[in-house]
Coordinates of C-alpha atoms in Angstrom, one line a residue:
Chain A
X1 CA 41.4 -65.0 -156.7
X2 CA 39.0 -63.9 -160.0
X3 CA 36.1 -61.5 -158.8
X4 CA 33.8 -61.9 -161.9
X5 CA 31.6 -59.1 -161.1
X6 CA 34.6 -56.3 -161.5
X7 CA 36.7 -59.2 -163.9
X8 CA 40.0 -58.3 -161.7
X9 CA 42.1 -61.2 -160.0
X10 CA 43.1 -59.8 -156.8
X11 CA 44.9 -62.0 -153.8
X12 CA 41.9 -61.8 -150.6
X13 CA 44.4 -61.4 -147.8
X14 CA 45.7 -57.8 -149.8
X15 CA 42.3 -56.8 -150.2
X16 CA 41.6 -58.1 -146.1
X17 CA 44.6 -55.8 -145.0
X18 CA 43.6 -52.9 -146.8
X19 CA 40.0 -53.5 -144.8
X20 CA 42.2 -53.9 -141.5
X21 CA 44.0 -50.2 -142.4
X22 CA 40.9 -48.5 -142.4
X23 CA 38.9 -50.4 -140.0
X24 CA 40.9 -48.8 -137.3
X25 CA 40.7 -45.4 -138.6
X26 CA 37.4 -45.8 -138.5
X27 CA 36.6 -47.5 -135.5
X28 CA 39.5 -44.5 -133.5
X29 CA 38.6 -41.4 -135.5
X30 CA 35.0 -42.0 -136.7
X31 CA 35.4 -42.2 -140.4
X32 CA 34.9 -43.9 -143.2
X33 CA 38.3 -44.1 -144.6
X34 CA 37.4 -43.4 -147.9
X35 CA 39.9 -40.9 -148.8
X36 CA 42.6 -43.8 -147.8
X37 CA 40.6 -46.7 -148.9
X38 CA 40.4 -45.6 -152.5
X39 CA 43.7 -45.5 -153.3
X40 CA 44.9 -48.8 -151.5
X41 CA 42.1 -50.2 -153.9
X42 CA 43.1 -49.0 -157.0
X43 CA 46.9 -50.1 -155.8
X44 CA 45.5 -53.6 -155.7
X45 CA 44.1 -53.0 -158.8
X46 CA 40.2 -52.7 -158.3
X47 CA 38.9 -51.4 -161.4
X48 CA 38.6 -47.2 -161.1
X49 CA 34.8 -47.6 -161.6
X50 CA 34.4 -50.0 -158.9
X51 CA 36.4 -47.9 -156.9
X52 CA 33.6 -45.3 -155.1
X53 CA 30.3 -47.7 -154.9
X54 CA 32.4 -51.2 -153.8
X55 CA 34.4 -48.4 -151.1
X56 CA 31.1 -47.1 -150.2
X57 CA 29.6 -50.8 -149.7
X58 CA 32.7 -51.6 -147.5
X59 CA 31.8 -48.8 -145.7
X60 CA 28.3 -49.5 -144.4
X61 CA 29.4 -52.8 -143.4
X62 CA 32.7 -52.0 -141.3
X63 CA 30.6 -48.8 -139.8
X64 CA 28.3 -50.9 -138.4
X65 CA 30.5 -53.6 -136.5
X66 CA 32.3 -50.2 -135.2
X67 CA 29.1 -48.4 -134.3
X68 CA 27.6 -51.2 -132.4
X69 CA 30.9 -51.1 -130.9
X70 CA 30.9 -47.0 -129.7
X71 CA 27.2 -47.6 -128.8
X72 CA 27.8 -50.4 -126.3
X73 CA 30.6 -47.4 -124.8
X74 CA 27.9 -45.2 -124.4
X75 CA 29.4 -43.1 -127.4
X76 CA 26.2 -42.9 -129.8
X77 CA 23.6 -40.2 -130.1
X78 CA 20.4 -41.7 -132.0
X79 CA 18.4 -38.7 -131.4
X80 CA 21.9 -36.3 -132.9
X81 CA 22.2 -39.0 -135.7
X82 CA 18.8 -39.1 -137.0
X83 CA 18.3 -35.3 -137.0
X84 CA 21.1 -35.1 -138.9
X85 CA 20.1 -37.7 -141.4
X86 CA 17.1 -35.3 -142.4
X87 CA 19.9 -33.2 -144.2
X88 CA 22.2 -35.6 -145.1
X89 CA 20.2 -37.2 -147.6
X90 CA 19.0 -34.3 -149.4
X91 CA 22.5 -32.9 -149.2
X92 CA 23.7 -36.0 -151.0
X93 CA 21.6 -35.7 -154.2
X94 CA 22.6 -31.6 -154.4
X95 CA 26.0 -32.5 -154.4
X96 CA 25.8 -35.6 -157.2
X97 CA 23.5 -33.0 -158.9
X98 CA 26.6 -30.4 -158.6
X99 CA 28.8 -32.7 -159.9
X100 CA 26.8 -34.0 -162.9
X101 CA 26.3 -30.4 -163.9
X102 CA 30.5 -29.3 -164.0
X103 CA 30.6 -32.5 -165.8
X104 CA 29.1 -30.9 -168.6
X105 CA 30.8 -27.7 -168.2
X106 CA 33.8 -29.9 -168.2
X107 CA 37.5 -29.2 -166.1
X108 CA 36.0 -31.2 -163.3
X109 CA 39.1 -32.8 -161.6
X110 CA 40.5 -29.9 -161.2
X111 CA 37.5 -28.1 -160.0
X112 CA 36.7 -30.9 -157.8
X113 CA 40.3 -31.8 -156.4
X114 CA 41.5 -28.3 -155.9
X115 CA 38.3 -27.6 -153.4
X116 CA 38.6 -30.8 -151.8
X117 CA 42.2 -30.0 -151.1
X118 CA 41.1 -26.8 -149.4
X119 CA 38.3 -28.1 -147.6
X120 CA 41.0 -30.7 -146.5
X121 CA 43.8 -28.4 -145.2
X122 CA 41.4 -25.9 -143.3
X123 CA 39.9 -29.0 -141.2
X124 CA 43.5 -30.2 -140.7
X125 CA 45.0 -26.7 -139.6
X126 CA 42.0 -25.9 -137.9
X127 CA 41.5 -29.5 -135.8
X128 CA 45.2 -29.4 -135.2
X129 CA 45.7 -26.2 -133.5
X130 CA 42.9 -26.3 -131.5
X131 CA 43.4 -29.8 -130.0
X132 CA 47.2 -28.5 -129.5
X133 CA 45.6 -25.9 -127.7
X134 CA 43.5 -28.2 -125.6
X135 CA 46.5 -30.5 -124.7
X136 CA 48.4 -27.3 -123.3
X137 CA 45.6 -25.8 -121.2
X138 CA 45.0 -29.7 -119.8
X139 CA 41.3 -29.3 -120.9
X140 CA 39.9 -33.2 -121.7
X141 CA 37.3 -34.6 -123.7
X142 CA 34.5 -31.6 -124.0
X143 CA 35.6 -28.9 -125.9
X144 CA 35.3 -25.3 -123.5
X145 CA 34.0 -22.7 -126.1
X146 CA 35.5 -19.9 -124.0
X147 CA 38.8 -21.4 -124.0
X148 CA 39.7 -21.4 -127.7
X149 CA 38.1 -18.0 -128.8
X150 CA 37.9 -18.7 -132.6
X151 CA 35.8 -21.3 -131.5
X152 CA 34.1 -19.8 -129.1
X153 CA 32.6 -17.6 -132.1
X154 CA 31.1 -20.7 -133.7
X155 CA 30.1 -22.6 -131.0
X156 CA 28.3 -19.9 -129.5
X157 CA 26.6 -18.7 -133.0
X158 CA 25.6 -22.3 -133.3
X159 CA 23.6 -22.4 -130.1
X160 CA 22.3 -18.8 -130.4
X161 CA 20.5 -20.4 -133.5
X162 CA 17.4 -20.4 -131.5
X163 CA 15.4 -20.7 -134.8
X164 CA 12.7 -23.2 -133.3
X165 CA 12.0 -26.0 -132.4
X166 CA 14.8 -26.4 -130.3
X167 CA 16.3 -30.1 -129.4
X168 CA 17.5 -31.7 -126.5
X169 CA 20.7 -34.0 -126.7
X170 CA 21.2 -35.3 -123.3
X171 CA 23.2 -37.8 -124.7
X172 CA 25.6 -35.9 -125.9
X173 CA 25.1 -33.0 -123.0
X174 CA 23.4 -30.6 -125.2
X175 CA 20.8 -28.8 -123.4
X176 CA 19.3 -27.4 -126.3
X177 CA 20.2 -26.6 -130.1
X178 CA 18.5 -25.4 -132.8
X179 CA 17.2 -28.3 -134.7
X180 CA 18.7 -26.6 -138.3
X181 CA 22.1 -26.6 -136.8
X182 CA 22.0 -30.4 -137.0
X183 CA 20.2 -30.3 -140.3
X184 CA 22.8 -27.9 -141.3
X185 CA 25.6 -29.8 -140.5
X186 CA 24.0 -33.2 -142.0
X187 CA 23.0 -31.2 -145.0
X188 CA 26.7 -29.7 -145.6
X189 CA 28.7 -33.0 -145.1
X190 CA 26.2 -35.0 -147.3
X191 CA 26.5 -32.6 -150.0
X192 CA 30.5 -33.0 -150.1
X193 CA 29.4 -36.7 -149.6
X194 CA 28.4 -36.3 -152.8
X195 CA 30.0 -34.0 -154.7
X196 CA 33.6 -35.8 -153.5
X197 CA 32.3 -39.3 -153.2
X198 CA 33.2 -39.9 -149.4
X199 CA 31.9 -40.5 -146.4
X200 CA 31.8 -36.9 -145.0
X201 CA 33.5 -37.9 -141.4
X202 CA 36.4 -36.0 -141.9
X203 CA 34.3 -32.8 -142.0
X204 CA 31.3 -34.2 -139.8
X205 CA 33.6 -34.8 -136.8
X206 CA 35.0 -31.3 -136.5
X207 CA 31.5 -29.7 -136.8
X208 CA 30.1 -31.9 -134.2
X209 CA 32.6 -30.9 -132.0
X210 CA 33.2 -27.5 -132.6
X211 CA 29.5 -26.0 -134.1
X212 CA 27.4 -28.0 -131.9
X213 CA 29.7 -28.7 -129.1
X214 CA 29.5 -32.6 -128.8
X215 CA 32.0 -34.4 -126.7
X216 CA 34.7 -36.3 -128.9
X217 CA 33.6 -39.4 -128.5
X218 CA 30.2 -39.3 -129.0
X219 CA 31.0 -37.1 -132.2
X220 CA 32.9 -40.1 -133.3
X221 CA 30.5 -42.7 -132.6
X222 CA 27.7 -40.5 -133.6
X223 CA 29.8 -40.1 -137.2
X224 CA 30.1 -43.7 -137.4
X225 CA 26.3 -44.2 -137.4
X226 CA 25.7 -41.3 -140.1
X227 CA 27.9 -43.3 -141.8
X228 CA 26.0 -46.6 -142.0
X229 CA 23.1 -44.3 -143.5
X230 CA 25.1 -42.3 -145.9
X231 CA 27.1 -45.3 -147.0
X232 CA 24.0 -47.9 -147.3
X233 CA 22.3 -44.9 -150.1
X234 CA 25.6 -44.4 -151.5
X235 CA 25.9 -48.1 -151.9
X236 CA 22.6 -48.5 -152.8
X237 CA 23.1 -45.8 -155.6
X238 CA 26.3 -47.1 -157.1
X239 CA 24.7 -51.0 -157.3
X240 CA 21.8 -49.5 -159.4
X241 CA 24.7 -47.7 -161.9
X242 CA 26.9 -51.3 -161.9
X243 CA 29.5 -49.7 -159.9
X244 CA 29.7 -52.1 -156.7
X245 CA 31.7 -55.4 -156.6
X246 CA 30.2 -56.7 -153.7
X247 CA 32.5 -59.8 -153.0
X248 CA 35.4 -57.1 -152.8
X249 CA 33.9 -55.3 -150.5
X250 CA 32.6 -58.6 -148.6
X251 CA 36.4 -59.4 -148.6
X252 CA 37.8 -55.7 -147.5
X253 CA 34.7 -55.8 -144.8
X254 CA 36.1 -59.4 -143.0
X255 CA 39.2 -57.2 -142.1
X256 CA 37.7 -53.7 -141.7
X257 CA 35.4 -55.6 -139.1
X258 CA 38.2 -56.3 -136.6
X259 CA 40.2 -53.5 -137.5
X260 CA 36.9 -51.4 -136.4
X261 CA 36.7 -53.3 -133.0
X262 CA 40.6 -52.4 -132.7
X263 CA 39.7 -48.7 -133.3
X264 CA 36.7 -48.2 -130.6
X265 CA 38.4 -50.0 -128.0
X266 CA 41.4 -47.9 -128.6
X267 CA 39.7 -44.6 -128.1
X268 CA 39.1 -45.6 -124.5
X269 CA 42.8 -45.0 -123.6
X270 CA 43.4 -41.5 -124.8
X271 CA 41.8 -38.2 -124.3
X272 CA 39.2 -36.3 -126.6
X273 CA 42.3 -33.4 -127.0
X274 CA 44.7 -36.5 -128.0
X275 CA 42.2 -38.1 -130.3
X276 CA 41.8 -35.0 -132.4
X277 CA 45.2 -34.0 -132.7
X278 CA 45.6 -37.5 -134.4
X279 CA 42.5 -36.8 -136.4
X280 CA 44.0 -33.5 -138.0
X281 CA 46.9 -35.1 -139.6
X282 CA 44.5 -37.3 -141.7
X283 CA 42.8 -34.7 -143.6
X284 CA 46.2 -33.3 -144.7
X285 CA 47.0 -36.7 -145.9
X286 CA 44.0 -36.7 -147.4
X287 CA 44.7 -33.0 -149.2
X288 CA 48.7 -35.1 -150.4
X289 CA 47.1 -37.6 -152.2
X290 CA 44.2 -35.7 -153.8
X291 CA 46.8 -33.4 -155.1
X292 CA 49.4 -36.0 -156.4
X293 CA 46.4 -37.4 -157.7
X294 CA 45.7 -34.1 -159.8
X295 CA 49.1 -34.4 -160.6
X296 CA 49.9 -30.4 -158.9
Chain B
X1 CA 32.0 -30.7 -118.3
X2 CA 32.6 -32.8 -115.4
X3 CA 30.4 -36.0 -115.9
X4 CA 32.2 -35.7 -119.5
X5 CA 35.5 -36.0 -117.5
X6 CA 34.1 -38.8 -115.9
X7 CA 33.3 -41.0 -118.7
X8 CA 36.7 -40.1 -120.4
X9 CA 39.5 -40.2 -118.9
X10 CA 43.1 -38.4 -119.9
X11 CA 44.3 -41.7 -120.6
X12 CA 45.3 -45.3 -119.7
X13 CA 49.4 -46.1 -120.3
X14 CA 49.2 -49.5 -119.3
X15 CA 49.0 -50.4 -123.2
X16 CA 50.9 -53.7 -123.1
X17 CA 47.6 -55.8 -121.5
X18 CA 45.6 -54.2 -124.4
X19 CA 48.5 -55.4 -126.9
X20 CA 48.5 -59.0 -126.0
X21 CA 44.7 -59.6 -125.9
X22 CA 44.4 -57.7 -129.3
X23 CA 47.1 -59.8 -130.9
X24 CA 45.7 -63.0 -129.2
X25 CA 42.4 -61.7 -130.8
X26 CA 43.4 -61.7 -134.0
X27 CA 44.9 -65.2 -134.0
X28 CA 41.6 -66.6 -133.2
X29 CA 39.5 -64.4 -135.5
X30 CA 41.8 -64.8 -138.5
X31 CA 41.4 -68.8 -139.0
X32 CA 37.5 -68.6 -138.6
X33 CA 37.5 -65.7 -141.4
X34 CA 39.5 -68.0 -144.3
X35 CA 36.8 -70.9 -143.3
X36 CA 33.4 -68.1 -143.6
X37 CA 35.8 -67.0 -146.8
X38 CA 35.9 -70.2 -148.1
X39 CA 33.2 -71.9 -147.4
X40 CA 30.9 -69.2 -147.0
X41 CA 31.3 -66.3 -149.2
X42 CA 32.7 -68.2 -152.3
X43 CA 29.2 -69.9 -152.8
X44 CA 27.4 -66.8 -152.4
X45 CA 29.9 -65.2 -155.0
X46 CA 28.0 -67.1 -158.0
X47 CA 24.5 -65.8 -157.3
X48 CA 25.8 -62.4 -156.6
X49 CA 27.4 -62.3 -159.7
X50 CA 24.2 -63.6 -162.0
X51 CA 22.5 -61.0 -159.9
X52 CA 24.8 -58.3 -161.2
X53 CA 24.5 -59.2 -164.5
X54 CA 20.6 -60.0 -164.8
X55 CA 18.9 -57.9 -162.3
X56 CA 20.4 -54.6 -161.1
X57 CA 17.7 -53.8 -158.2
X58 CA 17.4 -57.1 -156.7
X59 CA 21.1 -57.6 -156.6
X60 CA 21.4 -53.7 -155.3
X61 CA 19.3 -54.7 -152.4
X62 CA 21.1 -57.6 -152.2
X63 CA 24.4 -56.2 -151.7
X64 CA 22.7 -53.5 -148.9
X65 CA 21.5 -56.4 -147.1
X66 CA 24.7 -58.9 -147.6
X67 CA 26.9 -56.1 -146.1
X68 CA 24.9 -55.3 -143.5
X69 CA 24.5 -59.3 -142.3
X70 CA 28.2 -59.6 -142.5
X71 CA 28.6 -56.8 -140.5
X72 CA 26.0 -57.9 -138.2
X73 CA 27.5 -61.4 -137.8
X74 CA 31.2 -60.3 -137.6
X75 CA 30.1 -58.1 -135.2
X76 CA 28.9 -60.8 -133.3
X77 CA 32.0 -62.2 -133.5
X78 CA 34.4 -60.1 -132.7
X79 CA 31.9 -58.5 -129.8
X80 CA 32.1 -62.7 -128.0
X81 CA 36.6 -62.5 -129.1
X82 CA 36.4 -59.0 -126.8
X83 CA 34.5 -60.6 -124.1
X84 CA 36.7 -63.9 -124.4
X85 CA 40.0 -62.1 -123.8
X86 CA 38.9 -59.6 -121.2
X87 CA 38.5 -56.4 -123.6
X88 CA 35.0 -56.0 -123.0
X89 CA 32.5 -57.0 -119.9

């Protein structure tokens, strides 16, 4: 099938699998899929331009069939979400400012690959062991700051922000939080939003959970609804600069919708601890690819 | 700690019940997805695509707002499929 808006003929169904694929990873884990998504695309041969905005627009789409889907399970935090939205936007534009300027300075690939790659293998490492941790001890879905003493450090620094005004997330079991730890984390993921053109759930999920001690699955579903607002500027963005193909990602979203559906009603039958250790292995996936990509 | 044991379980092995109403899912959702597809999103693709090419901000708000309508309506979808075949209440 011809998609005039990117000129590229691409077969539907390949573009409808590839939607499937990351509709369940986002749907389980709470993210976007991006780092996955992009280079399934530019396998099917989605022009490399096309590749961020069109991912991005794909993206706002499946995260709202799978939000809707966490938030009927009781799994969404408006309250956490929108908090967090005051520094994700903000956090966006300082990263895309970041990268314009290194553009200039030039080397950028390697500068930007190279800390994505780190960024990537710490959350991996870090997500792994401590949800290996978790699975040993028999501890379920809300992570126990005192039994997993690395974490214990952050968690507790996190809530001894008592910079007012203070929040309450009863959703989520949060008695009270600093309201600049959310902004904090919103601001941090939507500035490697950004600067590394993805969603951010790969690094949102484990600060949820570990910095501001949300249960898994609200984390997740909570992620999933950042997305649909970090995603919708993104795509929003890209569109303005000609870099979305919206029939592709109309096409990618009519699989990503079901695989999303998949996804959310799968994390009913396993365990916060289980649901993470899964999780880790994706960033260091993730960190693979970006290095094959540098060509390391 | 204990209401968030509550909500979630350690887990559910009986996967197989899950298995068969996903895949029975998918059989019905497919064939209605190539009709939308064909039917559906093919005529939009012509006025997206003079959008793109004549008029950058109306056709980026019109891609926001496409996305999030699909999204709505498959939702929709999928959401009465899960009720159909026992996956949600």
């Amino acid at each position: 099938m011809f998609f005039p808006i990117s000129g590229v003929f691409i077969h539907p169904l390949i573009l409808a699998g590839i939607g499937f694929i990351v509709g369940i990873l986002g749907g389980f884990f709470g993210v976007g899929g991006g780092f996955i998504a992009g280079p399934l695309m530019i396998w099917a041969g989605v022009p490399i331009n096309f590749v961020v905005g069109t991912d991005l627009a794909h993206m706002t789409g499946k995260s709202i069939v799978a939000a809707r889907r966490h938030r009927a399970l009781g799994n969404v935090d408006l309250r956490l979400a929108l908090f967090m939205v005051i520094g994700t936007i903000p956090g966006i534009e300082l990263g895309a400012q970041l990268l314009e300027h290194l553009k200039v300075l030039g080397n950028i690939e390697h500068v930007v690959g190279y800390s994505y790659v780190a960024i990537l293998t710490a959350i991996g490492l870090f997500t792994g062991r401590e949800s290996l941790r978790a699975l040993r001890t028999k501890r379920t879905d809300q992570l126990e700051a005192k039994g997993v003493s690395d974490v214990k450090e952050l968690s507790v620094t996190a809530r001894l922000l008592r910079l007012p005004p203070l929040v309450r997330l009863p959703v989520s079991g949060v008695r009270e939080v600093s309201i600049w730890a959310v902004i904090l984390v919103g601001m941090l993921t939507g500035f490697l939003a950004g600067f590394l053109g993805v969603g951010g759930g790969f690094l949102r999920l484990p600060l949820l959970v570990y910095v501001l001690g949300i249960p898994t699955h609200v984390a997740v579903g909570t992620d999933l609804f950042e997305i649909i607002i970090s995603a919708g500027y993104g795509t929003v963005s890209h569109a303005l600069k000609g870099n979305v193909d919206i029939m592709i990602a109309l096409t990618m979203h009519t699989g990503a919708a079901i695989g999303a559906q998949i996804g959310a009603v799968g994390t009913r039958y396993f365990s916060g601890p289980t649901i993470r250790l899964m999780f880790s292995i994706l960033p260091l996936i993730a960190a693979i690819m970006v290095l094959l990509r540098i060509g390391v | 700690m204990d209401e968030a044991n509550k909500r979630f379980p350690a887990g559910d092995p009986s996967l197989q019940p899950l298995i068969r109403s996903l895949l029975a899912e998918l059989l019905i959702y497919t064939p209605l997805v190539i009709l939308y597809f064909l039917f559906i999103l093919r005529i939009a693709e012509r006025y997206l695509a003079d959008l793109y090419y004549q008029a950058p901000l109306p056709y980026a708000a019109g891609s926001l707002l496409a996305i999030v309508g699909q999204g709505v309506l498959l939702d929709w979808l999928t959401s009465w499929l899960l009720r159909r075949f026992g996956l949600r209440k």
